[in-house]
PDB file of C-alpha atoms and ligand atoms in Angstrom:
ATOM      1  CA  UNK A   1      32.808 -34.881 -60.439  1.00 54.00           C
ATOM      2  CA  UNK A   2      33.968 -36.937 -57.331  1.00 80.00           C
ATOM      3  CA  UNK A   3      37.248 -35.033 -57.256  1.00 89.00           C
ATOM      4  CA  UNK A   4      35.174 -31.725 -57.345  1.00 92.00           C
ATOM      5  CA  UNK A   5      32.972 -32.959 -54.525  1.00 92.00           C
ATOM      6  CA  UNK A   6      35.893 -33.946 -52.422  1.00 93.00           C
ATOM      7  CA  UNK A   7      37.580 -30.798 -52.730  1.00 94.00           C
ATOM      8  CA  UNK A   8      34.342 -28.604 -52.070  1.00 94.00           C
ATOM      9  CA  UNK A   9      33.901 -30.439 -48.746  1.00 93.00           C
ATOM     10  CA  UNK A  10      37.689 -29.921 -47.999  1.00 91.00           C
ATOM     11  CA  UNK A  11      37.376 -26.376 -48.518  1.00 92.00           C
ATOM     12  CA  UNK A  12      34.100 -25.885 -46.773  1.00 91.00           C
ATOM     13  CA  UNK A  13      35.326 -27.295 -43.630  1.00 90.00           C
ATOM     14  CA  UNK A  14      38.784 -25.584 -43.823  1.00 84.00           C
ATOM     15  CA  UNK A  15      39.413 -23.132 -40.985  1.00 77.00           C
ATOM     16  CA  UNK A  16      41.599 -20.075 -40.686  1.00 75.00           C
ATOM     17  CA  UNK A  17      43.207 -18.137 -43.482  1.00 72.00           C
ATOM     18  CA  UNK A  18      45.462 -19.638 -46.144  1.00 75.00           C
ATOM     19  CA  UNK A  19      49.135 -20.498 -45.396  1.00 86.00           C
ATOM     20  CA  UNK A  20      51.873 -18.047 -46.472  1.00 92.00           C
ATOM     21  CA  UNK A  21      52.622 -17.919 -50.192  1.00 95.00           C
ATOM     22  CA  UNK A  22      55.686 -19.472 -51.709  1.00 95.00           C
ATOM     23  CA  UNK A  23      58.879 -17.584 -51.833  1.00 95.00           C
ATOM     24  CA  UNK A  24      59.700 -18.948 -55.455  1.00 97.00           C
ATOM     25  CA  UNK A  25      56.062 -17.670 -56.705  1.00 97.00           C
ATOM     26  CA  UNK A  26      56.738 -14.398 -54.856  1.00 97.00           C
ATOM     27  CA  UNK A  27      60.202 -13.852 -56.443  1.00 98.00           C
ATOM     28  CA  UNK A  28      58.929 -14.672 -59.890  1.00 98.00           C
ATOM     29  CA  UNK A  29      55.785 -12.542 -59.462  1.00 98.00           C
ATOM     30  CA  UNK A  30      57.847  -9.480 -58.337  1.00 98.00           C
ATOM     31  CA  UNK A  31      60.459  -9.977 -61.255  1.00 98.00           C
ATOM     32  CA  UNK A  32      58.114 -10.301 -63.838  1.00 98.00           C
ATOM     33  CA  UNK A  33      55.831  -7.336 -62.848  1.00 97.00           C
ATOM     34  CA  UNK A  34      59.011  -5.243 -63.131  1.00 95.00           C
ATOM     35  CA  UNK A  35      59.526  -5.867 -66.796  1.00 95.00           C
ATOM     36  CA  UNK A  36      58.267  -3.877 -69.438  1.00 89.00           C
ATOM     37  CA  UNK A  37      55.470  -5.499 -71.786  1.00 81.00           C
ATOM     38  CA  UNK A  38      53.319  -8.274 -70.155  1.00 76.00           C
ATOM     39  CA  UNK A  39      49.798  -7.539 -69.305  1.00 93.00           C
ATOM     40  CA  UNK A  40      49.333  -6.366 -65.540  1.00 97.00           C
ATOM     41  CA  UNK A  41      46.875  -9.288 -65.105  1.00 98.00           C
ATOM     42  CA  UNK A  42      47.941 -12.564 -63.468  1.00 98.00           C
ATOM     43  CA  UNK A  43      46.152 -15.944 -63.260  1.00 98.00           C
ATOM     44  CA  UNK A  44      46.227 -18.137 -60.211  1.00 98.00           C
ATOM     45  CA  UNK A  45      45.206 -21.390 -61.357  1.00 98.00           C
ATOM     46  CA  UNK A  46      43.522 -23.756 -58.967  1.00 98.00           C
ATOM     47  CA  UNK A  47      43.957 -20.965 -56.562  1.00 98.00           C
ATOM     48  CA  UNK A  48      42.329 -22.830 -53.471  1.00 97.00           C
ATOM     49  CA  UNK A  49      41.849 -20.318 -50.432  1.00 96.00           C
ATOM     50  CA  UNK A  50      43.786 -17.632 -52.302  1.00 96.00           C
ATOM     51  CA  UNK A  51      47.280 -17.764 -50.567  1.00 95.00           C
ATOM     52  CA  UNK A  52      48.876 -16.411 -53.568  1.00 98.00           C
ATOM     53  CA  UNK A  53      46.260 -13.811 -54.579  1.00 98.00           C
ATOM     54  CA  UNK A  54      47.213 -11.334 -51.966  1.00 95.00           C
ATOM     55  CA  UNK A  55      50.844 -11.644 -52.524  1.00 96.00           C
ATOM     56  CA  UNK A  56      50.282 -10.916 -56.311  1.00 98.00           C
ATOM     57  CA  UNK A  57      48.276  -7.872 -55.279  1.00 98.00           C
ATOM     58  CA  UNK A  58      51.374  -6.634 -53.124  1.00 96.00           C
ATOM     59  CA  UNK A  59      53.682  -7.630 -56.219  1.00 97.00           C
ATOM     60  CA  UNK A  60      51.548  -5.072 -58.366  1.00 97.00           C
ATOM     61  CA  UNK A  61      49.621  -7.556 -60.330  1.00 98.00           C
ATOM     62  CA  UNK A  62      45.667  -7.412 -60.958  1.00 98.00           C
ATOM     63  CA  UNK A  63      45.044 -11.307 -59.997  1.00 98.00           C
ATOM     64  CA  UNK A  64      42.234 -13.508 -61.266  1.00 98.00           C
ATOM     65  CA  UNK A  65      41.894 -16.540 -59.118  1.00 98.00           C
ATOM     66  CA  UNK A  66      40.413 -19.800 -60.664  1.00 98.00           C
ATOM     67  CA  UNK A  67      39.152 -22.771 -58.966  1.00 98.00           C
ATOM     68  CA  UNK A  68      36.352 -25.317 -59.320  1.00 98.00           C
ATOM     69  CA  UNK A  69      35.232 -25.130 -55.794  1.00 97.00           C
ATOM     70  CA  UNK A  70      32.763 -22.619 -54.787  1.00 97.00           C
ATOM     71  CA  UNK A  71      33.974 -22.762 -51.113  1.00 96.00           C
ATOM     72  CA  UNK A  72      37.405 -21.912 -52.238  1.00 97.00           C
ATOM     73  CA  UNK A  73      36.327 -19.073 -54.261  1.00 97.00           C
ATOM     74  CA  UNK A  74      34.441 -17.635 -51.291  1.00 96.00           C
ATOM     75  CA  UNK A  75      37.412 -18.033 -48.994  1.00 95.00           C
ATOM     76  CA  UNK A  76      39.519 -16.469 -51.506  1.00 97.00           C
ATOM     77  CA  UNK A  77      37.478 -13.646 -51.909  1.00 97.00           C
ATOM     78  CA  UNK A  78      37.392 -13.014 -48.268  1.00 95.00           C
ATOM     79  CA  UNK A  79      41.196 -13.341 -48.101  1.00 95.00           C
ATOM     80  CA  UNK A  80      41.996 -11.098 -51.043  1.00 96.00           C
ATOM     81  CA  UNK A  81      38.695  -8.840 -52.098  1.00 97.00           C
ATOM     82  CA  UNK A  82      40.972  -7.145 -54.883  1.00 97.00           C
ATOM     83  CA  UNK A  83      41.039 -10.287 -56.724  1.00 98.00           C
ATOM     84  CA  UNK A  84      38.615 -11.511 -59.349  1.00 98.00           C
ATOM     85  CA  UNK A  85      37.559 -14.978 -58.655  1.00 98.00           C
ATOM     86  CA  UNK A  86      36.285 -17.355 -61.380  1.00 98.00           C
ATOM     87  CA  UNK A  87      34.375 -20.761 -60.536  1.00 98.00           C
ATOM     88  CA  UNK A  88      35.418 -23.087 -63.451  1.00 98.00           C
ATOM     89  CA  UNK A  89      37.235 -26.304 -64.101  1.00 97.00           C
ATOM     90  CA  UNK A  90      40.880 -25.766 -65.054  1.00 97.00           C
ATOM     91  CA  UNK A  91      40.795 -28.418 -67.657  1.00 95.00           C
ATOM     92  CA  UNK A  92      38.487 -26.018 -69.713  1.00 94.00           C
ATOM     93  CA  UNK A  93      39.851 -22.666 -69.487  1.00 96.00           C
ATOM     94  CA  UNK A  94      37.215 -19.556 -69.853  1.00 96.00           C
ATOM     95  CA  UNK A  95      39.974 -16.985 -71.055  1.00 97.00           C
ATOM     96  CA  UNK A  96      40.965 -15.455 -74.264  1.00 96.00           C
ATOM     97  CA  UNK A  97      44.420 -16.237 -75.578  1.00 96.00           C
ATOM     98  CA  UNK A  98      47.100 -13.950 -74.423  1.00 96.00           C
ATOM     99  CA  UNK A  99      45.134 -12.673 -71.638  1.00 97.00           C
ATOM    100  CA  UNK A 100      47.781 -12.780 -68.874  1.00 98.00           C
ATOM    101  CA  UNK A 101      51.357 -11.599 -68.056  1.00 98.00           C
ATOM    102  CA  UNK A 102      51.767 -14.084 -65.412  1.00 98.00           C
ATOM    103  CA  UNK A 103      50.394 -17.651 -64.737  1.00 98.00           C
ATOM    104  CA  UNK A 104      50.734 -19.300 -61.411  1.00 98.00           C
ATOM    105  CA  UNK A 105      50.003 -23.050 -61.054  1.00 98.00           C
ATOM    106  CA  UNK A 106      50.698 -24.110 -57.298  1.00 98.00           C
ATOM    107  CA  UNK A 107      50.136 -27.600 -56.000  1.00 97.00           C
ATOM    108  CA  UNK A 108      48.013 -28.489 -58.808  1.00 98.00           C
ATOM    109  CA  UNK A 109      48.797 -30.657 -61.744  1.00 98.00           C
ATOM    110  CA  UNK A 110      46.763 -31.201 -65.063  1.00 97.00           C
ATOM    111  CA  UNK A 111      49.132 -32.504 -67.627  1.00 96.00           C
ATOM    112  CA  UNK A 112      47.115 -31.919 -70.772  1.00 94.00           C
ATOM    113  CA  UNK A 113      46.148 -28.305 -69.535  1.00 94.00           C
ATOM    114  CA  UNK A 114      49.750 -27.361 -69.012  1.00 94.00           C
ATOM    115  CA  UNK A 115      50.248 -27.649 -72.652  1.00 90.00           C
ATOM    116  CA  UNK A 116      47.370 -24.776 -73.198  1.00 91.00           C
ATOM    117  CA  UNK A 117      48.700 -22.468 -70.823  1.00 95.00           C
ATOM    118  CA  UNK A 118      51.156 -20.938 -73.047  1.00 94.00           C
ATOM    119  CA  UNK A 119      48.082 -19.741 -75.178  1.00 95.00           C
ATOM    120  CA  UNK A 120      46.679 -17.502 -72.220  1.00 97.00           C
ATOM    121  CA  UNK A 121      49.977 -16.025 -71.525  1.00 97.00           C
ATOM    122  CA  UNK A 122      50.883 -12.960 -73.695  1.00 96.00           C
ATOM    123  CA  UNK A 123      54.267 -12.891 -75.645  1.00 96.00           C
ATOM    124  CA  UNK A 124      56.944 -12.599 -72.834  1.00 96.00           C
ATOM    125  CA  UNK A 125      54.728 -13.606 -70.138  1.00 97.00           C
ATOM    126  CA  UNK A 126      55.609 -16.201 -67.623  1.00 98.00           C
ATOM    127  CA  UNK A 127      54.292 -19.517 -66.319  1.00 98.00           C
ATOM    128  CA  UNK A 128      55.456 -20.351 -62.668  1.00 98.00           C
ATOM    129  CA  UNK A 129      54.748 -23.791 -61.722  1.00 98.00           C
ATOM    130  CA  UNK A 130      55.315 -25.282 -58.092  1.00 98.00           C
ATOM    131  CA  UNK A 131      53.852 -28.536 -57.527  1.00 98.00           C
ATOM    132  CA  UNK A 132      54.614 -32.182 -55.873  1.00 98.00           C
ATOM    133  CA  UNK A 133      57.250 -34.558 -57.198  1.00 98.00           C
ATOM    134  CA  UNK A 134      56.595 -38.303 -56.883  1.00 98.00           C
ATOM    135  CA  UNK A 135      59.279 -38.288 -54.094  1.00 98.00           C
ATOM    136  CA  UNK A 136      56.475 -36.404 -52.149  1.00 97.00           C
ATOM    137  CA  UNK A 137      53.996 -39.467 -52.473  1.00 98.00           C
ATOM    138  CA  UNK A 138      56.770 -41.895 -51.616  1.00 98.00           C
ATOM    139  CA  UNK A 139      57.388 -40.112 -48.485  1.00 96.00           C
ATOM    140  CA  UNK A 140      53.827 -39.382 -47.249  1.00 96.00           C
ATOM    141  CA  UNK A 141      51.392 -40.978 -49.543  1.00 96.00           C
ATOM    142  CA  UNK A 142      50.136 -37.779 -50.488  1.00 95.00           C
ATOM    143  CA  UNK A 143      48.997 -36.536 -53.152  1.00 96.00           C
ATOM    144  CA  UNK A 144      48.025 -39.667 -55.290  1.00 96.00           C
ATOM    145  CA  UNK A 145      51.040 -40.691 -57.645  1.00 97.00           C
ATOM    146  CA  UNK A 146      48.926 -39.535 -60.782  1.00 97.00           C
ATOM    147  CA  UNK A 147      49.213 -35.800 -59.496  1.00 97.00           C
ATOM    148  CA  UNK A 148      52.846 -35.988 -58.738  1.00 98.00           C
ATOM    149  CA  UNK A 149      55.823 -35.259 -61.315  1.00 98.00           C
ATOM    150  CA  UNK A 150      58.642 -37.530 -62.029  1.00 98.00           C
ATOM    151  CA  UNK A 151      61.845 -35.733 -61.890  1.00 98.00           C
ATOM    152  CA  UNK A 152      62.601 -34.247 -65.298  1.00 97.00           C
ATOM    153  CA  UNK A 153      59.080 -34.552 -66.428  1.00 98.00           C
ATOM    154  CA  UNK A 154      58.177 -30.662 -65.802  1.00 98.00           C
ATOM    155  CA  UNK A 155      60.975 -29.575 -68.064  1.00 98.00           C
ATOM    156  CA  UNK A 156      59.519 -31.829 -70.834  1.00 98.00           C
ATOM    157  CA  UNK A 157      55.921 -30.607 -70.361  1.00 97.00           C
ATOM    158  CA  UNK A 158      56.978 -26.944 -70.513  1.00 98.00           C
ATOM    159  CA  UNK A 159      59.062 -27.561 -73.825  1.00 97.00           C
ATOM    160  CA  UNK A 160      56.184 -29.488 -75.366  1.00 95.00           C
ATOM    161  CA  UNK A 161      54.037 -26.135 -74.631  1.00 95.00           C
ATOM    162  CA  UNK A 162      56.326 -24.169 -76.374  1.00 96.00           C
ATOM    163  CA  UNK A 163      57.701 -22.350 -73.423  1.00 98.00           C
ATOM    164  CA  UNK A 164      61.409 -21.362 -72.426  1.00 98.00           C
ATOM    165  CA  UNK A 165      62.733 -22.629 -69.298  1.00 98.00           C
ATOM    166  CA  UNK A 166      64.413 -19.743 -67.249  1.00 98.00           C
ATOM    167  CA  UNK A 167      64.593 -21.667 -63.822  1.00 98.00           C
ATOM    168  CA  UNK A 168      64.117 -25.024 -62.519  1.00 98.00           C
ATOM    169  CA  UNK A 169      64.419 -26.720 -59.087  1.00 97.00           C
ATOM    170  CA  UNK A 170      63.605 -30.075 -58.082  1.00 98.00           C
ATOM    171  CA  UNK A 171      63.889 -31.668 -54.637  1.00 98.00           C
ATOM    172  CA  UNK A 172      63.134 -31.233 -50.980  1.00 97.00           C
ATOM    173  CA  UNK A 173      62.405 -27.678 -49.623  1.00 93.00           C
ATOM    174  CA  UNK A 174      61.024 -26.045 -46.391  1.00 90.00           C
ATOM    175  CA  UNK A 175      57.480 -25.134 -46.433  1.00 85.00           C
ATOM    176  CA  UNK A 176      56.651 -23.964 -42.839  1.00 81.00           C
ATOM    177  CA  UNK A 177      57.540 -26.358 -40.456  1.00 86.00           C
ATOM    178  CA  UNK A 178      57.568 -29.248 -43.030  1.00 89.00           C
ATOM    179  CA  UNK A 179      59.886 -30.445 -45.692  1.00 93.00           C
ATOM    180  CA  UNK A 180      57.966 -30.986 -49.101  1.00 96.00           C
ATOM    181  CA  UNK A 181      59.271 -32.495 -52.458  1.00 98.00           C
ATOM    182  CA  UNK A 182      58.642 -30.005 -55.086  1.00 98.00           C
ATOM    183  CA  UNK A 183      59.441 -29.238 -58.721  1.00 98.00           C
ATOM    184  CA  UNK A 184      59.425 -25.519 -59.308  1.00 98.00           C
ATOM    185  CA  UNK A 185      59.766 -23.857 -62.528  1.00 98.00           C
ATOM    186  CA  UNK A 186      59.494 -20.569 -64.360  1.00 98.00           C
ATOM    187  CA  UNK A 187      59.079 -20.431 -68.156  1.00 98.00           C
ATOM    188  CA  UNK A 188      58.520 -17.800 -70.558  1.00 98.00           C
ATOM    189  CA  UNK A 189      56.539 -17.506 -73.725  1.00 97.00           C
ATOM    190  CA  UNK A 190      59.025 -16.482 -76.397  1.00 96.00           C
ATOM    191  CA  UNK A 191      58.154 -12.829 -77.894  1.00 93.00           C
ATOM    192  CA  UNK A 192      57.543 -14.074 -81.133  1.00 77.00           C
TER     193      UNK A 192
HETATM  194  C1  SAM B   1      46.342 -28.556 -52.965  1.00 82.37           C
HETATM  195  S1  SAM B   1      45.399 -27.145 -53.607  1.00 82.37           S
HETATM  196  C2  SAM B   1      46.229 -25.795 -53.898  1.00 82.37           C
HETATM  197  C3  SAM B   1      45.655 -24.585 -53.786  1.00 82.37           C
HETATM  198  C4  SAM B   1      46.642 -23.379 -54.221  1.00 82.37           C
HETATM  199  N1  SAM B   1      47.039 -23.444 -55.393  1.00 82.37           N
HETATM  200  C5  SAM B   1      47.736 -23.429 -53.403  1.00 82.37           C
HETATM  201  O1  SAM B   1      48.859 -23.475 -53.611  1.00 82.37           O
HETATM  202  O2  SAM B   1      47.496 -23.082 -52.088  1.00 82.37           O
HETATM  203  C6  SAM B   1      44.688 -27.549 -55.057  1.00 82.37           C
HETATM  204  C7  SAM B   1      43.272 -26.809 -55.476  1.00 82.37           C
HETATM  205  O3  SAM B   1      43.062 -27.304 -57.008  1.00 82.37           O
HETATM  206  C8  SAM B   1      41.625 -27.198 -57.006  1.00 82.37           C
HETATM  207  N2  SAM B   1      41.234 -27.930 -58.184  1.00 82.37           N
HETATM  208  C9  SAM B   1      41.348 -29.264 -58.503  1.00 82.37           C
HETATM  209  N3  SAM B   1      41.196 -29.910 -59.373  1.00 82.37           N
HETATM  210  C10 SAM B   1      40.389 -28.694 -60.112  1.00 82.37           C
HETATM  211  C11 SAM B   1      40.164 -28.342 -61.510  1.00 82.37           C
HETATM  212  N4  SAM B   1      39.897 -29.456 -62.307  1.00 82.37           N
HETATM  213  N5  SAM B   1      39.762 -27.187 -61.637  1.00 82.37           N
HETATM  214  C12 SAM B   1      39.884 -26.042 -60.812  1.00 82.37           C
HETATM  215  N6  SAM B   1      40.309 -26.256 -59.641  1.00 82.37           N
HETATM  216  C13 SAM B   1      40.723 -27.583 -59.240  1.00 82.37           C
HETATM  217  C14 SAM B   1      41.059 -27.496 -55.598  1.00 82.37           C
HETATM  218  O4  SAM B   1      39.830 -27.056 -55.425  1.00 82.37           O
HETATM  219  C15 SAM B   1      42.024 -26.946 -54.639  1.00 82.37           C
HETATM  220  O5  SAM B   1      41.752 -25.719 -54.319  1.00 82.37           O
END
């Protein structure tokens, strides 16, 4: 609850539009939308101010943004009116199995929840994760170590979720004017 109040305050005092979407997320959103099969609905889990929602619309998806902060959901709706916003806790997803063709998890980490994300993906759907490595904590002190991945950990979590890894990068990368230490992956739910 403390964590939620902290994020609520942070979003309530945020100014300006969200920063630009991740090129990695964008590339995979375009690629999966071009494939036959998966549902045209995409989930942006812990969407914040919605920097990926408008990009998902542009890539041809019908996006659903979920965040537990009402202030974040308001910002995301203002930024991307075409998206459906759900205010809920990502640790207890209010979605039916196989609802989405794409799930995006950016700069958010819930290890037990990751195991269940394969369930809300339809067969052939793709989970794209981009979040902080422990190197980021060691370089800047943020985020807290428990919200950062060890190198190699993401591959293990995705395999445990029954997803097949299609791309994985771990290391420093440019994010606007900053260098951020990230793990980025795309992993697919098998067809059968
Ligand atoms: C660092 S921001 C990332 C926002 C967005 N995904 C992005 O990449 O710009 C983390 C987001 O996770 C949300 N969040 C944290 N814990 C959550 C939870 N348990 N359920 C839903 N949202 C949560 C926060 O409100 C915040 O918007």
